[in-house]
Amino acid sequence: MATYFVGDIQGCFDDLQHLLQQASFDPDQDQLWLTGDLVARGPKSLETLRFVKQLGSGAVTVLGNHDLHLLAIDAGLAKLNPKDKTQAIFAAEDKDELLLWLRQQPLLAYHEAFNIIMVHAGISPQWSQQQAKLYAEEVNMQLRGDDYQTLLAHMYGTHPDYWQDELQGFDRLRFIINAFTRMRFCAPDGQLEFHNKHSPAENDNAQHIPWYEVAGPHLDGAHVIFGHWAALEGNCGHENATTLDTGCVWGSSLTMLRWEDKAVFSVPCPVHAI
């Protein structure tokens, strides 16, 4: 049995299949961990959802910002981005089953045997890893409940952008969602920055620091695996963090890591995003 971690798929189903073939992935024995954003800009988001769901316990995925946006569109709370290619999902006979399954997925997954935390974007530098697990579950409980649409209606926005333990209600849940699914740069004190999507090498603002380089307890303990930030090109340079989004949907590559021997697999991808 092998455990594989793969970066953002974003509907690039064929590229995922090529990658799994390259690694000789065995769905009957191996396990696939996905960093979220299963859907969006690639051509086969529906096929991607169906494939990951049918793997059952052989797959572990966390929710990314595009996955949450898909749920909000289905609830009539957001509009389809013209760049997204998810229309087939809404016309599918199994749409309700697929989206119910998606809504049950966590913001944070923990691999106990390997002491690995997987998230989509990152962990707030103001949190310990234990706090991150608890805060993720706060959102997951709301999202899995009957009133999940109210959460989706209030999740959009960039404020508050600084964590305080006293945060309550949807302000609290919105910050948690943004940290786990949208974060890239932070201020030195951990304040979230939402607009800078460059790589750290291209960043010219001294007040914008990659979240994993901000001083804090967030990377003490478990190794953290994340996606979301394609501009990092699969390299964050931190000994206790690994990033796997290598921009498949933008015509770069799809990357997968086999944890047991740290073997890296990669396939070049055609340009899917407009």
CSV table of C-alpha atoms in Angstrom, one decimal:
chain,number,residue,atom,x,y,z
A,1,MET,CA,0.0,0.0,0.0
A,2,ALA,CA,1.2,3.5,-0.9
A,3,THR,CA,0.0,6.9,0.0
A,4,TYR,CA,-0.1,9.6,-2.7
A,5,PHE,CA,-0.6,13.3,-2.3
A,6,VAL,CA,-1.6,15.3,-5.4
A,7,GLY,CA,-2.0,19.0,-6.0
A,8,ASP,CA,-5.1,20.9,-7.3
A,9,ILE,CA,-6.9,19.0,-10.1
A,10,GLN,CA,-9.4,21.8,-11.1
A,11,GLY,CA,-11.2,19.4,-13.5
A,12,CYS,CA,-8.1,18.2,-15.3
A,13,PHE,CA,-9.3,14.7,-15.1
A,14,ASP,CA,-7.3,13.2,-18.0
A,15,ASP,CA,-4.1,14.6,-16.6
A,16,LEU,CA,-4.9,13.0,-13.3
A,17,GLN,CA,-5.4,9.7,-15.0
A,18,HIS,CA,-2.1,10.0,-16.8
A,19,LEU,CA,-0.4,10.8,-13.5
A,20,LEU,CA,-1.9,7.8,-11.7
A,21,GLN,CA,-0.9,5.5,-14.5
A,22,GLN,CA,2.7,6.9,-14.4
A,23,ALA,CA,2.8,6.1,-10.7
A,24,SER,CA,1.1,2.7,-11.1
A,25,PHE,CA,-1.6,3.8,-8.6
A,26,ASP,CA,-3.6,0.8,-7.5
A,27,PRO,CA,-7.1,1.9,-6.3
A,28,ASP,CA,-7.6,-1.4,-4.5
A,29,GLN,CA,-4.5,-0.9,-2.3
A,30,ASP,CA,-3.2,2.6,-2.5
A,31,GLN,CA,-4.7,5.8,-1.0
A,32,LEU,CA,-5.0,9.2,-2.8
A,33,TRP,CA,-4.9,12.5,-0.8
A,34,LEU,CA,-6.0,15.6,-2.7
A,35,THR,CA,-5.3,19.2,-1.7
A,36,GLY,CA,-8.7,20.5,-2.8
A,37,ASP,CA,-10.1,22.5,-5.8
A,38,LEU,CA,-11.3,19.3,-7.5
A,39,VAL,CA,-13.3,21.5,-9.9
A,40,ALA,CA,-13.3,24.7,-11.8
A,41,ARG,CA,-11.2,25.7,-14.8
A,42,GLY,CA,-10.4,22.3,-16.4
A,43,PRO,CA,-12.7,20.6,-18.9
A,44,LYS,CA,-13.8,17.6,-16.8
A,45,SER,CA,-14.9,18.7,-13.3
A,46,LEU,CA,-17.9,16.3,-13.3
A,47,GLU,CA,-15.7,13.3,-14.1
A,48,THR,CA,-13.2,14.4,-11.4
A,49,LEU,CA,-15.9,14.5,-8.8
A,50,ARG,CA,-17.3,11.1,-9.8
A,51,PHE,CA,-13.8,9.5,-9.8
A,52,VAL,CA,-12.8,10.8,-6.4
A,53,LYS,CA,-16.1,9.9,-4.8
A,54,GLN,CA,-16.1,6.4,-6.2
A,55,LEU,CA,-12.7,5.8,-4.7
A,56,GLY,CA,-14.4,5.8,-1.3
A,57,SER,CA,-12.0,5.4,1.6
A,58,GLY,CA,-9.2,5.2,-0.9
A,59,ALA,CA,-9.4,8.9,-1.4
A,60,VAL,CA,-9.1,11.8,1.1
A,61,THR,CA,-9.8,15.3,-0.1
A,62,VAL,CA,-10.1,18.7,1.6
A,63,LEU,CA,-12.2,21.6,0.3
A,64,GLY,CA,-10.7,24.4,-1.7
A,65,ASN,CA,-12.2,27.8,-2.6
A,66,HIS,CA,-13.5,26.6,-5.9
A,67,ASP,CA,-15.2,23.6,-4.3
A,68,LEU,CA,-17.0,25.9,-1.9
A,69,HIS,CA,-17.9,28.2,-4.7
A,70,LEU,CA,-19.5,25.3,-6.6
A,71,LEU,CA,-21.7,24.6,-3.6
A,72,ALA,CA,-22.7,28.2,-3.4
A,73,ILE,CA,-23.7,28.3,-7.1
A,74,ASP,CA,-25.8,25.2,-6.6
A,75,ALA,CA,-27.5,26.9,-3.7
A,76,GLY,CA,-28.3,29.9,-5.8
A,77,LEU,CA,-26.0,32.1,-3.7
A,78,ALA,CA,-23.3,32.8,-6.3
A,79,LYS,CA,-22.9,33.1,-10.1
A,80,LEU,CA,-20.9,30.8,-12.3
A,81,ASN,CA,-17.6,32.3,-13.2
A,82,PRO,CA,-17.4,32.5,-17.0
A,83,LYS,CA,-13.9,30.9,-16.7
A,84,ASP,CA,-15.2,27.9,-14.9
A,85,LYS,CA,-16.2,24.8,-16.8
A,86,THR,CA,-18.5,23.2,-14.3
A,87,GLN,CA,-21.8,23.5,-16.1
A,88,ALA,CA,-22.0,19.7,-16.7
A,89,ILE,CA,-22.2,19.1,-13.0
A,90,PHE,CA,-25.5,21.1,-12.7
A,91,ALA,CA,-27.0,19.1,-15.5
A,92,ALA,CA,-25.9,15.7,-14.2
A,93,GLU,CA,-28.4,13.2,-12.9
A,94,ASP,CA,-26.2,12.5,-9.9
A,95,LYS,CA,-25.6,16.2,-9.1
A,96,ASP,CA,-27.3,16.1,-5.8
A,97,GLU,CA,-25.5,13.0,-4.7
A,98,LEU,CA,-22.1,14.4,-5.8
A,99,LEU,CA,-22.6,17.8,-4.1
A,100,LEU,CA,-23.9,16.2,-0.9
A,101,TRP,CA,-20.7,14.1,-0.8
A,102,LEU,CA,-18.6,17.2,-1.5
A,103,ARG,CA,-20.3,19.1,1.3
A,104,GLN,CA,-19.2,16.3,3.8
A,105,GLN,CA,-15.5,16.8,3.0
A,106,PRO,CA,-13.3,18.6,5.6
A,107,LEU,CA,-11.2,21.7,5.5
A,108,LEU,CA,-8.4,19.9,7.2
A,109,ALA,CA,-7.4,16.2,7.0
A,110,TYR,CA,-4.9,14.6,9.4
A,111,HIS,CA,-2.9,11.5,8.6
A,112,GLU,CA,-2.1,10.0,12.0
A,113,ALA,CA,0.4,7.4,10.9
A,114,PHE,CA,2.6,9.9,9.0
A,115,ASN,CA,1.8,12.9,11.3
A,116,ILE,CA,0.7,15.0,8.2
A,117,ILE,CA,-1.9,17.8,8.1
A,118,MET,CA,-3.3,18.5,4.6
A,119,VAL,CA,-5.2,21.8,3.8
A,120,HIS,CA,-5.9,23.6,0.7
A,121,ALA,CA,-4.2,27.0,1.2
A,122,GLY,CA,-2.6,27.0,4.6
A,123,ILE,CA,-2.9,27.5,8.4
A,124,SER,CA,-3.1,30.9,10.0
A,125,PRO,CA,0.2,31.8,11.7
A,126,GLN,CA,-1.8,32.8,14.7
A,127,TRP,CA,-3.0,29.3,15.3
A,128,SER,CA,-1.5,26.2,16.7
A,129,GLN,CA,-2.1,23.0,14.8
A,130,GLN,CA,-4.5,21.8,17.4
A,131,GLN,CA,-6.4,25.0,17.2
A,132,ALA,CA,-6.5,24.7,13.4
A,133,LYS,CA,-8.1,21.2,13.7
A,134,LEU,CA,-10.8,22.6,16.1
A,135,TYR,CA,-11.5,25.6,14.0
A,136,ALA,CA,-11.8,23.5,10.8
A,137,GLU,CA,-14.3,21.3,12.5
A,138,GLU,CA,-16.4,24.4,13.5
A,139,VAL,CA,-16.9,25.1,9.8
A,140,ASN,CA,-17.4,21.5,8.9
A,141,MET,CA,-20.2,21.0,11.4
A,142,GLN,CA,-22.0,24.0,9.9
A,143,LEU,CA,-21.4,22.9,6.3
A,144,ARG,CA,-22.6,19.4,6.9
A,145,GLY,CA,-25.8,20.6,8.7
A,146,ASP,CA,-29.2,21.3,7.3
A,147,ASP,CA,-28.7,25.1,7.4
A,148,TYR,CA,-25.5,24.9,5.4
A,149,GLN,CA,-26.8,27.5,2.8
A,150,THR,CA,-26.7,30.2,5.5
A,151,LEU,CA,-23.0,29.6,6.0
A,152,LEU,CA,-22.4,29.7,2.2
A,153,ALA,CA,-24.4,33.0,2.0
A,154,HIS,CA,-22.1,34.6,4.5
A,155,MET,CA,-18.7,33.1,3.5
A,156,TYR,CA,-17.7,35.7,0.9
A,157,GLY,CA,-15.7,38.7,1.8
A,158,THR,CA,-12.2,39.6,3.1
A,159,HIS,CA,-13.1,40.8,6.6
A,160,PRO,CA,-12.2,40.2,9.3
A,161,ASP,CA,-8.6,39.7,8.1
A,162,TYR,CA,-7.1,39.3,11.5
A,163,TRP,CA,-7.8,36.5,13.9
A,164,GLN,CA,-9.0,37.1,17.4
A,165,ASP,CA,-10.3,34.4,19.7
A,166,GLU,CA,-13.3,36.6,20.5
A,167,LEU,CA,-14.6,36.5,16.9
A,168,GLN,CA,-18.1,35.1,16.8
A,169,GLY,CA,-20.7,34.1,14.3
A,170,PHE,CA,-20.1,34.4,10.6
A,171,ASP,CA,-17.2,36.7,11.0
A,172,ARG,CA,-15.4,33.9,12.8
A,173,LEU,CA,-16.4,31.3,10.3
A,174,ARG,CA,-15.5,33.5,7.3
A,175,PHE,CA,-12.0,34.1,8.7
A,176,ILE,CA,-11.5,30.3,9.2
A,177,ILE,CA,-12.7,29.6,5.6
A,178,ASN,CA,-10.5,32.3,4.2
A,179,ALA,CA,-7.4,31.1,6.0
A,180,PHE,CA,-7.8,27.5,4.9
A,181,THR,CA,-8.9,28.1,1.3
A,182,ARG,CA,-7.6,31.5,0.2
A,183,MET,CA,-4.5,32.5,2.1
A,184,ARG,CA,-1.1,33.1,0.4
A,185,PHE,CA,0.6,36.1,1.9
A,186,CYS,CA,0.2,37.6,5.4
A,187,ALA,CA,1.5,40.6,7.2
A,188,PRO,CA,4.2,40.0,9.8
A,189,ASP,CA,1.5,39.8,12.5
A,190,GLY,CA,-0.5,37.2,10.6
A,191,GLN,CA,-3.1,39.6,9.0
A,192,LEU,CA,-4.4,38.0,5.8
A,193,GLU,CA,-3.6,39.5,2.4
A,194,PHE,CA,-5.9,38.6,-0.4
A,195,HIS,CA,-4.8,40.3,-3.5
A,196,ASN,CA,-1.1,39.4,-4.0
A,197,LYS,CA,-0.9,36.1,-6.0
A,198,HIS,CA,2.7,36.4,-7.1
A,199,SER,CA,5.5,34.1,-6.1
A,200,PRO,CA,7.6,35.2,-3.2
A,201,ALA,CA,10.5,35.9,-5.6
A,202,GLU,CA,8.3,38.4,-7.5
A,203,ASN,CA,6.9,40.0,-4.4
A,204,ASP,CA,8.2,43.5,-3.8
A,205,ASN,CA,6.1,44.4,-0.7
A,206,ALA,CA,8.1,43.8,2.5
A,207,GLN,CA,4.9,43.6,4.4
A,208,HIS,CA,3.7,40.6,2.4
A,209,ILE,CA,5.2,37.4,3.8
A,210,PRO,CA,4.3,33.8,2.7
A,211,TRP,CA,2.1,32.4,5.4
A,212,TYR,CA,4.5,29.6,6.1
A,213,GLU,CA,7.4,32.0,6.8
A,214,VAL,CA,5.5,34.1,9.3
A,215,ALA,CA,6.6,33.5,12.9
A,216,GLY,CA,4.0,31.4,14.8
A,217,PRO,CA,3.1,27.9,16.1
A,218,HIS,CA,1.3,26.9,12.9
A,219,LEU,CA,4.1,24.7,11.6
A,220,ASP,CA,5.1,23.2,14.9
A,221,GLY,CA,4.4,19.5,15.0
A,222,ALA,CA,2.8,17.8,12.0
A,223,HIS,CA,4.2,18.3,8.4
A,224,VAL,CA,1.8,20.4,6.4
A,225,ILE,CA,0.9,19.6,2.8
A,226,PHE,CA,-1.0,22.3,0.8
A,227,GLY,CA,-2.0,23.4,-2.7
A,228,HIS,CA,-3.7,26.6,-4.0
A,229,TRP,CA,-0.6,28.6,-4.7
A,230,ALA,CA,0.5,27.7,-8.3
A,231,ALA,CA,3.0,30.5,-8.5
A,232,LEU,CA,5.2,28.6,-5.9
A,233,GLU,CA,5.7,25.9,-8.7
A,234,GLY,CA,5.8,23.2,-6.1
A,235,ASN,CA,8.5,24.6,-3.9
A,236,CYS,CA,8.0,26.6,-0.7
A,237,GLY,CA,11.4,25.9,0.8
A,238,HIS,CA,10.2,25.2,4.3
A,239,GLU,CA,11.4,22.0,6.0
A,240,ASN,CA,8.0,21.3,7.6
A,241,ALA,CA,5.7,22.2,4.7
A,242,THR,CA,5.2,20.8,1.1
A,243,THR,CA,3.3,22.5,-1.6
A,244,LEU,CA,1.9,20.5,-4.6
A,245,ASP,CA,0.0,22.9,-6.8
A,246,THR,CA,2.1,23.2,-9.9
A,247,GLY,CA,-0.4,24.9,-12.2
A,248,CYS,CA,-1.8,22.1,-14.2
A,249,VAL,CA,-4.8,24.1,-15.3
A,250,TRP,CA,-2.5,26.9,-16.5
A,251,GLY,CA,-0.6,24.6,-18.8
A,252,SER,CA,2.3,23.7,-16.4
A,253,SER,CA,2.1,20.3,-14.8
A,254,LEU,CA,0.3,18.1,-12.3
A,255,THR,CA,2.4,16.8,-9.5
A,256,MET,CA,2.0,14.0,-7.0
A,257,LEU,CA,4.1,12.9,-4.1
A,258,ARG,CA,4.4,9.3,-2.8
A,259,TRP,CA,5.0,9.8,0.8
A,260,GLU,CA,6.7,6.5,1.7
A,261,ASP,CA,9.8,7.0,-0.4
A,262,LYS,CA,9.2,10.7,-1.3
A,263,ALA,CA,9.1,9.9,-5.0
A,264,VAL,CA,7.7,12.8,-7.1
A,265,PHE,CA,5.6,12.1,-10.2
A,266,SER,CA,4.7,14.8,-12.7
A,267,VAL,CA,2.9,15.1,-16.0
A,268,PRO,CA,2.9,18.1,-18.4
A,269,CYS,CA,-0.5,19.5,-19.0
A,270,PRO,CA,-2.1,21.4,-21.9
A,271,VAL,CA,-3.5,24.9,-21.2
A,272,HIS,CA,-7.1,24.5,-20.0
A,273,ALA,CA,-7.8,27.8,-18.4
A,274,ILE,CA,-9.0,30.8,-20.5
